[in-house]
Short mmCIF file of C-alpha atoms and ligand atoms in Angstrom, two decimals:
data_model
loop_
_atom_site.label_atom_id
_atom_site.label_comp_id
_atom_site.label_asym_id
_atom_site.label_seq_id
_atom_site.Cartn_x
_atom_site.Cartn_y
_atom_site.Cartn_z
CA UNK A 1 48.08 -11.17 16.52
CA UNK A 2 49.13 -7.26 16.70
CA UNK A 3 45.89 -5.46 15.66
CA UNK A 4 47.80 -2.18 15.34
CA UNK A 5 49.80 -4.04 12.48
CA UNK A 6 46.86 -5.59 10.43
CA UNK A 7 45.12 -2.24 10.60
CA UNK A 8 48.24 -0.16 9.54
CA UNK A 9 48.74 -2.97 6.39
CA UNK A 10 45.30 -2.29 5.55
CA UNK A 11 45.05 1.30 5.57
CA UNK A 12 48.28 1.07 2.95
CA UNK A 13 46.05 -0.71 1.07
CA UNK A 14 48.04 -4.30 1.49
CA UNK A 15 46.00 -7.78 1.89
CA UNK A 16 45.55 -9.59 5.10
CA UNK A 17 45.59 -13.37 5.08
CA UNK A 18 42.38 -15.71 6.17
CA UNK A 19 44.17 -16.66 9.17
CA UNK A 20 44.96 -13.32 9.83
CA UNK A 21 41.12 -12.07 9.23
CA UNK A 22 39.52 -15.43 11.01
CA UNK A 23 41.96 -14.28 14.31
CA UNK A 24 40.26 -10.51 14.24
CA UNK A 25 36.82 -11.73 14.00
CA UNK A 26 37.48 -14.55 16.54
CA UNK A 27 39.10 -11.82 18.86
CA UNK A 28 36.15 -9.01 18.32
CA UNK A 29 33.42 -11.49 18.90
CA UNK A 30 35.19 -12.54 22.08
CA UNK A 31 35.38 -9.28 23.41
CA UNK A 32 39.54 -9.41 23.12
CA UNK A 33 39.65 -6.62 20.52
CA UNK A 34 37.73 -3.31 21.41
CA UNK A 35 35.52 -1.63 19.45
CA UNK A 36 37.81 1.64 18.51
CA UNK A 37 40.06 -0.82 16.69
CA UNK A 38 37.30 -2.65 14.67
CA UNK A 39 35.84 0.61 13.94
CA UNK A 40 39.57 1.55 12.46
CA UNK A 41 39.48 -2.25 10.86
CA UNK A 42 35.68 -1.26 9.14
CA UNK A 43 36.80 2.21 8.03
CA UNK A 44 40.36 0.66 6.21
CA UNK A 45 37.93 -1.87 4.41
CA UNK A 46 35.49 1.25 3.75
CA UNK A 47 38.32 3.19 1.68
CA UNK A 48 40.74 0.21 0.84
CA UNK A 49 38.74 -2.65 -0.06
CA UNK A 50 39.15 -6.47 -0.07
CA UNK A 51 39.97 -8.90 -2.23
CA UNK A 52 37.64 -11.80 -3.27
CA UNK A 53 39.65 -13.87 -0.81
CA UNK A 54 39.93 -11.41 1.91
CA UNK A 55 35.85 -11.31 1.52
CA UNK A 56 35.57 -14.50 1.88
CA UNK A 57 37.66 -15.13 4.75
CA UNK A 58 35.78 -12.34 6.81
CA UNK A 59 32.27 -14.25 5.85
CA UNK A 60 33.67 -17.54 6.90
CA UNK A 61 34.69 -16.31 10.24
CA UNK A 62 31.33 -14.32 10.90
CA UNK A 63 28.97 -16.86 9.43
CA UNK A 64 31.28 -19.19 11.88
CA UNK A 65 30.89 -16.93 14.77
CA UNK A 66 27.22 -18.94 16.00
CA UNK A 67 25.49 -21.62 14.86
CA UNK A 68 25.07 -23.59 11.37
CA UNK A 69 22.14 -25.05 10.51
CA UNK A 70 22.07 -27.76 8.04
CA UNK A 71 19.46 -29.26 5.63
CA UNK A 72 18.30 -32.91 4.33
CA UNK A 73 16.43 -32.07 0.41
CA UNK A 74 16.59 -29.06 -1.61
CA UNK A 75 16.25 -25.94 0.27
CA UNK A 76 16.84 -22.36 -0.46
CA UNK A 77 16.29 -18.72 0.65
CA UNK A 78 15.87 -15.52 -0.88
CA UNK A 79 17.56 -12.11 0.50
CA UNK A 80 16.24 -8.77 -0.63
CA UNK A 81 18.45 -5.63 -0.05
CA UNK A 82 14.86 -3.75 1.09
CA UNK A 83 12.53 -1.31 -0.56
CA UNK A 84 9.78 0.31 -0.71
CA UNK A 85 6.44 -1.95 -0.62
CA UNK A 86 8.81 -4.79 -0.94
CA UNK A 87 6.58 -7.76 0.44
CA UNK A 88 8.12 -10.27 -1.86
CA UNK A 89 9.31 -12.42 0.46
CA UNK A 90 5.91 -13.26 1.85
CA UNK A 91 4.58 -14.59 -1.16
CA UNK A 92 7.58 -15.81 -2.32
CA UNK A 93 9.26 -18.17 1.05
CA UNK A 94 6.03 -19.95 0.94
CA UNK A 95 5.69 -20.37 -2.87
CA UNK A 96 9.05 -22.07 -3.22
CA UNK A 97 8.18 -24.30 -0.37
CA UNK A 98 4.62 -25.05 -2.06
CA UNK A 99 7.01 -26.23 -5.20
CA UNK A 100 9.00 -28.69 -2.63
CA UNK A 101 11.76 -26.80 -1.15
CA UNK A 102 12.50 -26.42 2.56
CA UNK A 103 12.83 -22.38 3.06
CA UNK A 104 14.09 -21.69 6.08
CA UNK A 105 14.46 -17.56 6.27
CA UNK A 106 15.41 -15.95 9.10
CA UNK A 107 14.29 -12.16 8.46
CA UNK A 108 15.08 -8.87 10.05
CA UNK A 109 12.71 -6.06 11.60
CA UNK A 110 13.41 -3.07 9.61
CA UNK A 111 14.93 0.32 11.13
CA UNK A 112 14.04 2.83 8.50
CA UNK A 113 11.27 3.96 6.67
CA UNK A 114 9.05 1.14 6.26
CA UNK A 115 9.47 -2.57 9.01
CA UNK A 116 10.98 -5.63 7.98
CA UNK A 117 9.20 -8.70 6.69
CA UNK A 118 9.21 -10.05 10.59
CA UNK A 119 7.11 -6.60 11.29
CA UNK A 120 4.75 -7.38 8.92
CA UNK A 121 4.10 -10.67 9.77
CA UNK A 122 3.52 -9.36 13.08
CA UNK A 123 0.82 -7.12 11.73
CA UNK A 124 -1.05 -10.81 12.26
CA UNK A 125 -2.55 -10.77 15.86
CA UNK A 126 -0.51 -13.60 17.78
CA UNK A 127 1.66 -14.38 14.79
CA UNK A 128 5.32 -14.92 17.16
CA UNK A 129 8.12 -14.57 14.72
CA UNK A 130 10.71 -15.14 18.10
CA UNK A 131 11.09 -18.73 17.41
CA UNK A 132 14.26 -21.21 18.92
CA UNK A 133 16.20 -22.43 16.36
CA UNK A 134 14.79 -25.66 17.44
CA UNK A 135 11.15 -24.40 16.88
CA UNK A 136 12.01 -22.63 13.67
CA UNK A 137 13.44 -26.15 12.92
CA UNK A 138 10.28 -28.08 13.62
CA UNK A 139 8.36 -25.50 12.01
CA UNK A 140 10.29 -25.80 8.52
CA UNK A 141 10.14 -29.25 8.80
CA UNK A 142 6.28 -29.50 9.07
CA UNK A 143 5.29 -26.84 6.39
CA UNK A 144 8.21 -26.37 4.09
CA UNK A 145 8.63 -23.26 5.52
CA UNK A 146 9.57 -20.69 8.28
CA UNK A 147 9.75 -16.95 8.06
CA UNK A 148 11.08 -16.13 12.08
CA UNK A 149 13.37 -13.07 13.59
CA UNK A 150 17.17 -13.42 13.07
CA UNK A 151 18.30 -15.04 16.62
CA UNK A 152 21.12 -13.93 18.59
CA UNK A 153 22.78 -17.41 17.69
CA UNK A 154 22.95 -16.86 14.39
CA UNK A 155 26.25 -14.65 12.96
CA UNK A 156 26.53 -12.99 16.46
CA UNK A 157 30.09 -11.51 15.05
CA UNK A 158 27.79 -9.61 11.98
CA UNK A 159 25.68 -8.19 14.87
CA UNK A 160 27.96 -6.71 17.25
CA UNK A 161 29.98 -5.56 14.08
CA UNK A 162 26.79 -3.94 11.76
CA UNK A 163 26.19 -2.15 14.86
CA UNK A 164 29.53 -0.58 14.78
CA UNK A 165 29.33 0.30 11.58
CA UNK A 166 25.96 2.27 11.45
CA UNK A 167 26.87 4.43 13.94
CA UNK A 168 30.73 5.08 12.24
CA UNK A 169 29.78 5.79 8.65
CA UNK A 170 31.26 2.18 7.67
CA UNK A 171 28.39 0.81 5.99
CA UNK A 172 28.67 1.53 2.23
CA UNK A 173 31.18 -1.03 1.58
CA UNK A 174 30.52 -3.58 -0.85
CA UNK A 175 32.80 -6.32 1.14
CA UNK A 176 31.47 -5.19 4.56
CA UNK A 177 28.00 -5.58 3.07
CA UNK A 178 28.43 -9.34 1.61
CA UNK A 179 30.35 -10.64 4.42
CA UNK A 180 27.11 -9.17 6.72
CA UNK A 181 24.61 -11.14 4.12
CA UNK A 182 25.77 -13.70 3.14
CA UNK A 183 26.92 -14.82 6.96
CA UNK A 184 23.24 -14.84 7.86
CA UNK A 185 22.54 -16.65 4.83
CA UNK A 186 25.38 -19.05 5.13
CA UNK A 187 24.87 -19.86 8.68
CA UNK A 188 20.43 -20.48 8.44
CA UNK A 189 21.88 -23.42 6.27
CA UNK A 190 19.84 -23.06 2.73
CA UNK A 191 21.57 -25.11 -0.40
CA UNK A 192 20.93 -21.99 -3.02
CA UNK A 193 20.63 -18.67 -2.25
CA UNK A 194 18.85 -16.11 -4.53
CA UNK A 195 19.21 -12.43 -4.38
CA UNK A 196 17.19 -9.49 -5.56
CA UNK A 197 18.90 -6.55 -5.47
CA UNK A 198 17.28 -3.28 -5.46
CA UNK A 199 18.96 -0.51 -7.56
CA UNK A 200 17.29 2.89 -7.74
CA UNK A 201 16.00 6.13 -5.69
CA UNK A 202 14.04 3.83 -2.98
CA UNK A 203 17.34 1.58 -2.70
CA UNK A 204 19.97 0.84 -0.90
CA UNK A 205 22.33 1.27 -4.01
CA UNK A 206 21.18 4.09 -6.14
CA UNK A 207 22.69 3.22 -9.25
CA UNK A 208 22.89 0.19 -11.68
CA UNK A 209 26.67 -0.21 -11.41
CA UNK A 210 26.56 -0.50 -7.52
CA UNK A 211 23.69 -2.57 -7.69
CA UNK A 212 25.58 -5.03 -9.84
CA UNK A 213 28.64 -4.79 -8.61
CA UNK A 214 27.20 -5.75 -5.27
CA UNK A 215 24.80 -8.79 -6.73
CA UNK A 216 28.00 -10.14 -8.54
CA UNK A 217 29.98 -10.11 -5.23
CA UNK A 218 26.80 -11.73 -3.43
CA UNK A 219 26.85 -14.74 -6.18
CA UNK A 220 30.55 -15.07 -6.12
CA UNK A 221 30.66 -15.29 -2.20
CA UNK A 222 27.62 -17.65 -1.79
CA UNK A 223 29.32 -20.10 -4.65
CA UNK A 224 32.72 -19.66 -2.79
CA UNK A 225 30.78 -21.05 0.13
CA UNK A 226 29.76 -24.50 -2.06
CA UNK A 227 26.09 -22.64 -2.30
CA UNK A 228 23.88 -22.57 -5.75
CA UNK A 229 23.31 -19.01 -6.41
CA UNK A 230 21.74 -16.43 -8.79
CA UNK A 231 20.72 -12.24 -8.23
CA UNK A 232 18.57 -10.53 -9.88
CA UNK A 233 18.97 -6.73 -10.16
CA UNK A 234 15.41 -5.22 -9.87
CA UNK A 235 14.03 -1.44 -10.43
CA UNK A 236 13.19 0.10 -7.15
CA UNK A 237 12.25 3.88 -8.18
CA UNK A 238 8.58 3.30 -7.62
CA UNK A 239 7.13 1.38 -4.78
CA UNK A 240 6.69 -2.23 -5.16
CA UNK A 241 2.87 -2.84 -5.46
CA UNK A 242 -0.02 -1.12 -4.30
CA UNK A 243 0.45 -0.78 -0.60
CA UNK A 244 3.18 0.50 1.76
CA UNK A 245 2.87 -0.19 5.27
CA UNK A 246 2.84 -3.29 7.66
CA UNK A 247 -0.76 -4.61 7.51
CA UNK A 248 -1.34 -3.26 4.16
CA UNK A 249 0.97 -5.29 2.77
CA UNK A 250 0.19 -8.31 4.61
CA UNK A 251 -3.28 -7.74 3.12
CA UNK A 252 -1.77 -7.33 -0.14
CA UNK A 253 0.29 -10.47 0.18
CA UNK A 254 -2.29 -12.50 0.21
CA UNK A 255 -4.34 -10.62 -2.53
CA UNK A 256 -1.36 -12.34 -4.69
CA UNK A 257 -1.20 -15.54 -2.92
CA UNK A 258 -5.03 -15.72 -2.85
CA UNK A 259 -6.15 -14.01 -5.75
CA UNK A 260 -4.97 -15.86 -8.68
CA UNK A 261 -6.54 -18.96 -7.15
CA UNK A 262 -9.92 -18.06 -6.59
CA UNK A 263 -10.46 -14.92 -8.78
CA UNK A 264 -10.32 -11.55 -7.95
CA UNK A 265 -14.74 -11.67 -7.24
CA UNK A 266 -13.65 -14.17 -4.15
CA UNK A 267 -11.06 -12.05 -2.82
CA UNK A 268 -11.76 -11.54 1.10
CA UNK A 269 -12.38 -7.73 1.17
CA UNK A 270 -15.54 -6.37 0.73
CA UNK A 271 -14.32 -2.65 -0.98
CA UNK A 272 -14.79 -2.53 -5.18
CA UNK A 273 -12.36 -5.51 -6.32
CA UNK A 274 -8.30 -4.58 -6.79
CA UNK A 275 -6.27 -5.53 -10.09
CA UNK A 276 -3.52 -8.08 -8.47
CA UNK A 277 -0.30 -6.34 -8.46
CA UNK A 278 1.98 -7.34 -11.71
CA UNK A 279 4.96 -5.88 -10.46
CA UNK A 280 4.87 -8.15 -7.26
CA UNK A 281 3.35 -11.28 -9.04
CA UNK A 282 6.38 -11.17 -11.89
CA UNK A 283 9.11 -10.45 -9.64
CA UNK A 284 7.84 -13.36 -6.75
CA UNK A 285 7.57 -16.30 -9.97
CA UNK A 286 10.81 -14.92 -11.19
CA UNK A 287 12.69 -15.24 -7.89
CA UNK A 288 11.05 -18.25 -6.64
CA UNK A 289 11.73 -20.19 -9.88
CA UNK A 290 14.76 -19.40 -9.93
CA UNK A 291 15.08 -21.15 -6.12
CA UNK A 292 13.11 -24.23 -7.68
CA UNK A 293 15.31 -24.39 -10.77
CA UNK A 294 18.47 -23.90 -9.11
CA UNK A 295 17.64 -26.22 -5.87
CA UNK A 296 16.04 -28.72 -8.01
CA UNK A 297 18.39 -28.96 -10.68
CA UNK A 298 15.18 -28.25 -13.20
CA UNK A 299 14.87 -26.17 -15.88
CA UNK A 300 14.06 -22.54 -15.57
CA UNK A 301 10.83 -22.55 -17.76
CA UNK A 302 9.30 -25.97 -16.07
CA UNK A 303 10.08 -23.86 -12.45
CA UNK A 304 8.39 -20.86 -13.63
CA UNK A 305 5.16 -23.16 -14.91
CA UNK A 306 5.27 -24.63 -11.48
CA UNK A 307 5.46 -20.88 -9.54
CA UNK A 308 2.53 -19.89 -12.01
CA UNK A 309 0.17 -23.16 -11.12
CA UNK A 310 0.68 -23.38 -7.43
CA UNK A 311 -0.87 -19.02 -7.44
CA UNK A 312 -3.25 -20.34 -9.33
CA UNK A 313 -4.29 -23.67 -7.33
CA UNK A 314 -4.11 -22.28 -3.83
CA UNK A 315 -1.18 -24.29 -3.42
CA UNK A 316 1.25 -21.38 -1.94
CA UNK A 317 -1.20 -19.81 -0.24
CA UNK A 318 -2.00 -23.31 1.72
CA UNK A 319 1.59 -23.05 2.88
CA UNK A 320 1.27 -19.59 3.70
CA UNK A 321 -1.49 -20.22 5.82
CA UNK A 322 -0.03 -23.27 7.59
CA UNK A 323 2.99 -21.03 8.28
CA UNK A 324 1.15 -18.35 10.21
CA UNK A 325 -0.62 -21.37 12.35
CA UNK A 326 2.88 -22.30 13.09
CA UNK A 327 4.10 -19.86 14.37
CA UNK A 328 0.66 -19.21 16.20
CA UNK A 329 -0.77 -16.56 13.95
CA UNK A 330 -4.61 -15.89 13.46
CA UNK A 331 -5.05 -15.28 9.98
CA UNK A 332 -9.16 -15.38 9.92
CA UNK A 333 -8.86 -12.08 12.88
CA UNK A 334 -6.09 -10.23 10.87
CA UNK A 335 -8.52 -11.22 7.66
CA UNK A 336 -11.64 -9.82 9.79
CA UNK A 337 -9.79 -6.91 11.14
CA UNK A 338 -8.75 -5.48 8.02
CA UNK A 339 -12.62 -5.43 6.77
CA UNK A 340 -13.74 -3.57 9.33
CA UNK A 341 -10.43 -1.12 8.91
CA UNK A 342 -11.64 -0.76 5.34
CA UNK A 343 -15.82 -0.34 6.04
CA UNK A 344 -14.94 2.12 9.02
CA UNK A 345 -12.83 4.63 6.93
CA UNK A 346 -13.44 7.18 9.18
CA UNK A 347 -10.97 5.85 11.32
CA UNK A 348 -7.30 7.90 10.36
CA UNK A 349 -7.75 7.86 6.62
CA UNK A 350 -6.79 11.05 5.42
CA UNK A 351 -10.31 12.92 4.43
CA UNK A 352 -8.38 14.91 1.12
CA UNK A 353 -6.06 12.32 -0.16
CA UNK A 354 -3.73 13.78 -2.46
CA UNK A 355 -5.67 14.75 -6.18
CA UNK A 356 -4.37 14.62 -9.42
CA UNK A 357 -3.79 18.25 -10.68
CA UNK A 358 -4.31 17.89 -14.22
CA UNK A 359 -5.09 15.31 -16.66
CA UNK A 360 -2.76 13.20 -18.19
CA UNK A 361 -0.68 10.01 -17.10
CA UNK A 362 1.25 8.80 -13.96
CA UNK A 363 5.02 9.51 -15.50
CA UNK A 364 6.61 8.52 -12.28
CA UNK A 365 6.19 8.10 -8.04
CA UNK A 366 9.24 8.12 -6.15
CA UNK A 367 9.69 5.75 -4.05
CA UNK A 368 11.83 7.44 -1.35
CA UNK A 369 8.84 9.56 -0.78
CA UNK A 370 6.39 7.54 -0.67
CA UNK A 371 8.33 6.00 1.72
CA UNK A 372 8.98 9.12 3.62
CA UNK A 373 4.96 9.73 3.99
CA UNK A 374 4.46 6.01 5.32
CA UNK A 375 7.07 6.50 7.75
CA UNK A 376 5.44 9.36 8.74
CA UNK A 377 2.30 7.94 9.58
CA UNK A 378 3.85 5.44 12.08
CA UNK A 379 4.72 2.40 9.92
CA UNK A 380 8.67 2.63 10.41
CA UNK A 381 10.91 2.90 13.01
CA UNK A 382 13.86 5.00 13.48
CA UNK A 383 15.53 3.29 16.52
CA UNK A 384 15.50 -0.23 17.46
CA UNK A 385 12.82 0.25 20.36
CA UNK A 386 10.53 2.78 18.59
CA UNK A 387 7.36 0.95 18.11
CA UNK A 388 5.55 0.53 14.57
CA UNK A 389 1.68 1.27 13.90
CA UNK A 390 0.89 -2.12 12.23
CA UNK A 391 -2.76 -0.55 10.73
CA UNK A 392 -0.54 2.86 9.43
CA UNK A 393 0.79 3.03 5.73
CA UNK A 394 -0.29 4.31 2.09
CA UNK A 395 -2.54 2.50 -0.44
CA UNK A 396 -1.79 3.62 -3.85
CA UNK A 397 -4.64 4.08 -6.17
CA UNK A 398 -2.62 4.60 -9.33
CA UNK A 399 0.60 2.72 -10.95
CA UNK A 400 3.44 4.23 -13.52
CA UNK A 401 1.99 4.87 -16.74
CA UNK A 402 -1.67 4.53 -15.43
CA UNK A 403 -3.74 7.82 -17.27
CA UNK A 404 -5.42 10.11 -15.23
CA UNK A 405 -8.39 12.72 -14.90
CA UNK A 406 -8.10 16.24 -12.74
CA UNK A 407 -8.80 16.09 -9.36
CA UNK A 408 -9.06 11.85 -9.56
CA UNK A 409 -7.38 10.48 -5.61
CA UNK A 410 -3.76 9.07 -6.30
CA UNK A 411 -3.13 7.18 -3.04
CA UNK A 412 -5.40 6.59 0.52
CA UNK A 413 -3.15 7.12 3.43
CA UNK A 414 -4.04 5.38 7.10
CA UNK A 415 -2.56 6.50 10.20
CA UNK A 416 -4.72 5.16 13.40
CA UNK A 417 -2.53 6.56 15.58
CA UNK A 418 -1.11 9.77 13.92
CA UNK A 419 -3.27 10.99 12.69
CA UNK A 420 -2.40 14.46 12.71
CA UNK A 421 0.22 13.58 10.46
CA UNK A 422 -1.68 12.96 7.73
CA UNK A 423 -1.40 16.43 5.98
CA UNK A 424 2.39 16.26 6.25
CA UNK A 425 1.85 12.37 4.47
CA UNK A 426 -0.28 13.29 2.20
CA UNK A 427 1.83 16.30 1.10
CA UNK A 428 4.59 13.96 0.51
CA UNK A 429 2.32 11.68 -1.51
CA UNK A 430 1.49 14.42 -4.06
CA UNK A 431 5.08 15.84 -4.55
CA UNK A 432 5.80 12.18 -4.91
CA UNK A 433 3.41 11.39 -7.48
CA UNK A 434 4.25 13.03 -11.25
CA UNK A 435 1.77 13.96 -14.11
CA UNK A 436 2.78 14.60 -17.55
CA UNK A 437 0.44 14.92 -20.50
CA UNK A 438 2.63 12.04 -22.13
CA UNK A 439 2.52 8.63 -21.28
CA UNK A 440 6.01 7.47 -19.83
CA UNK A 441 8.02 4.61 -21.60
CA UNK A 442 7.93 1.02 -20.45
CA UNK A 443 10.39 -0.02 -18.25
CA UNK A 444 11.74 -3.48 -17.53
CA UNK A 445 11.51 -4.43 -13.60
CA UNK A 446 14.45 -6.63 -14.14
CA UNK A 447 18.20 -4.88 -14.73
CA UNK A 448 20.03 -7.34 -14.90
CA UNK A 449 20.43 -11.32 -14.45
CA UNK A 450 23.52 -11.89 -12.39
CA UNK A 451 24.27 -15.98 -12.20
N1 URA B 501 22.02 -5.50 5.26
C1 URA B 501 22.79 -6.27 6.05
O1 URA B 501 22.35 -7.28 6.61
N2 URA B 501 24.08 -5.90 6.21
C2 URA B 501 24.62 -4.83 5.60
O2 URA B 501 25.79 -4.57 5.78
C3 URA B 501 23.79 -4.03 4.79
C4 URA B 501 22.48 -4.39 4.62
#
């Protein structure tokens, strides 16, 4: 193989074969092709594109790169593209398991404005997300289910190649992006994958076209690879839920989990009791029946019945809670710890939380802000070491369309160790947070079904 000739072919646009791409990836992962040339490589794909086949060659060879797992039963994941609030996946992994599937999910910790799912699971004091694939094997076989940190054995080509491209401008490509996913996906071994794809000003992909163009290619690549799969295209202008930030959302996780089983009188905090979050409860049935249904074989409405009873019975949250044993997590002190965070408020909540200026209703709150102010207060990272404040993040107090009175609190903001950033966050909470003396029209959470 002549790297010098496969890069000029693609920069004319031209098509290389599977062989051709398998050899690269082979090569790069093995050291034998240096980083200046795969940066070239990225940047040709970047501004030339790939064809279905050319995708699909470059996921086989990264998801092929480390190890496969492998599955006995239905089994499935889902993969968010990341957004604001977005704790979906921690209601949702254990959920499907609760209706009989084995989830394995290997998750990221998030560089950006908010952490990953594995940081908020580790918001739960001894919670150890660093699992051997043999340990996040025994775990998934106990409980159904296993939310752990990606492991360097898994896709090791994506890694040493995603890093490359964040620091040369090669990651908005549409190719480069599905052969990343979906070898992760591929490789933690799950029969059906199901996607929800963010599209709007807290996303990854800012408009609907790019949102669907890349949930399309997701489905397409995961059913080239023999897997059942569906996306969903989902709004992401305002945060997902009440809560942004690590704990917060852990907290509001099992609200959802929790609360539709025993009521929202017998939830476990002690402050006046929260409406459950409707955003995150339709979008976690939706998703996770659609893992049931398509794992199963079952029909979409039975799934959703069976998403809808096991809230209600306590049946997810059982798994949720066996989970976080698993993996050695102490769910009764994170439980206890966030009472007294929420009796002691004097500790780093901001004493003039952003005010509504007028009366009227909540017309819209950006998301990218809101993001913005939580990353301020310590709950995000912007390099790899940087370390997250798992008590630090923003508590909304009003939703879209929600009316309002002058001078009513929006949004409580916590920042235990920052907390002379709280002015800054709380600035960005107002500017983030729009009143108009109209209420705004309704708008669907799901875009578009992609299947
Ligand atoms: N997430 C990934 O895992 N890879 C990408 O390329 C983009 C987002």
């Amino acid at each position: 193989m002549i790297v010098k000739l496969l890069l000029d072919r693609k920069r004319e646009g031209g098509e290389l074969a599977p062989e051709e791409i398998r050899a690269l990836v082979d090569a790069y992962t093995r050291g034998d092709v240096p980083d200046y040339q795969m940066a070239a490589f990225a940047m040709a794909v970047c501004c030339r594109g790939m064809t279905a086949a050319e995708t699909h060659a470059l996921t086989d060879a990264m998801q092929h790169s480390g190890a496969c797992l492998s599955w006995t039963g239905p089994s499935a994941d889902k993969h968010s593209t990341g957004g604001i609030g977005d704790k979906l996946s921690l209601v949702i992994q254990p959920l499907a398991a609760s209706c009989g599937l084995s989830v394995p999910s290997l998750a990221g910790r998030g560089l950006g404005l908010t952490g990953g799912t594995v940081d908020k699971l580790e918001s739960i004091p001894g919670y150890n997300a660093a699992l051997s694939l043999d340990e996040f094997k025994r775990v998934v076989a106990s409980c159904g289910v296993s939310i752990a940190a990606q492991t360097a054995d898994i896709a090791p080509a994506d890694k040493k190649l995603y890093a490359l491209r964040d620091v040369t401008g090669t990651v908005p490509s549409i190719p480069l992006i599905v052969g990343s996913i979906l070898s992760k996906k591929l490789a933690e071994g799950a029969g059906t994958l199901v996607f929800d794809v963010k599209c709007g000003a807290g996303a990854f992909m800012k408009t609907r076209a790019d949102a669907c163009a890349l949930a399309r290619a997701l489905v397409d690549g995961a059913k080239a690879a023999g897997r059942r799969a569906a996306a969903l295209v989902t709004a992401m202008d305002e945060p997902l839920g009440w809560t942004v930030g690590n704990a917060l959302e852990v907290e509001e996780a099992i609200d959802v989990l929790r609360g539709g089983a025993l009521g929202e009188r017998a939830l476990p905090w002690p402050r006046q009791a929260r409406p459950l979050p409707h955003d995150v409860v339709e979008l976690s049935v939706e998703l996770a029946a659609r893992m049931v249904s398509l794992a199963k074989g079952e029909d979409l409405d039975a799934a959703r019945a069976a998403c809808l009873a096991n809230l209600a019975n306590g049946a997810a949250f059982a798994r949720f809670a066996e989970m976080v044993k698993l993996h050695g997590g102490d769910l009764d002190a994170f439980l206890a710890q966030r009472r007294v965070e929420d009796v002691s408020p004097g500790r780093a909540v901001a004493p003039r939380p952003p005010l509504a200026a007028a009366d009227g209703f909540v017309a819209s709150i950006d998301a990218q802000k809101v993001g913005q102010a939580a990353f301020e207060l310590g709950a995000g990272r912007a390099q790899a070491t940087d370390a997250i404040d798992p008590a630090a993040g923003v508590r909304l107090l009003v939703k879209r369309g929600d009316g309002v009175s002058a001078g009513q609190p929006l949004a409580q903001l916590y920042a235990p160790t920052r907390p002379e950033r709280l002015p800054a966050a709380v600035r960005l909470v107002q500017e983030a947070i729009a009143v108009s003396s109209a209420a705004p029209t309704v708008r669907p959470l799901i875009v578009e079904i992609v299947e």
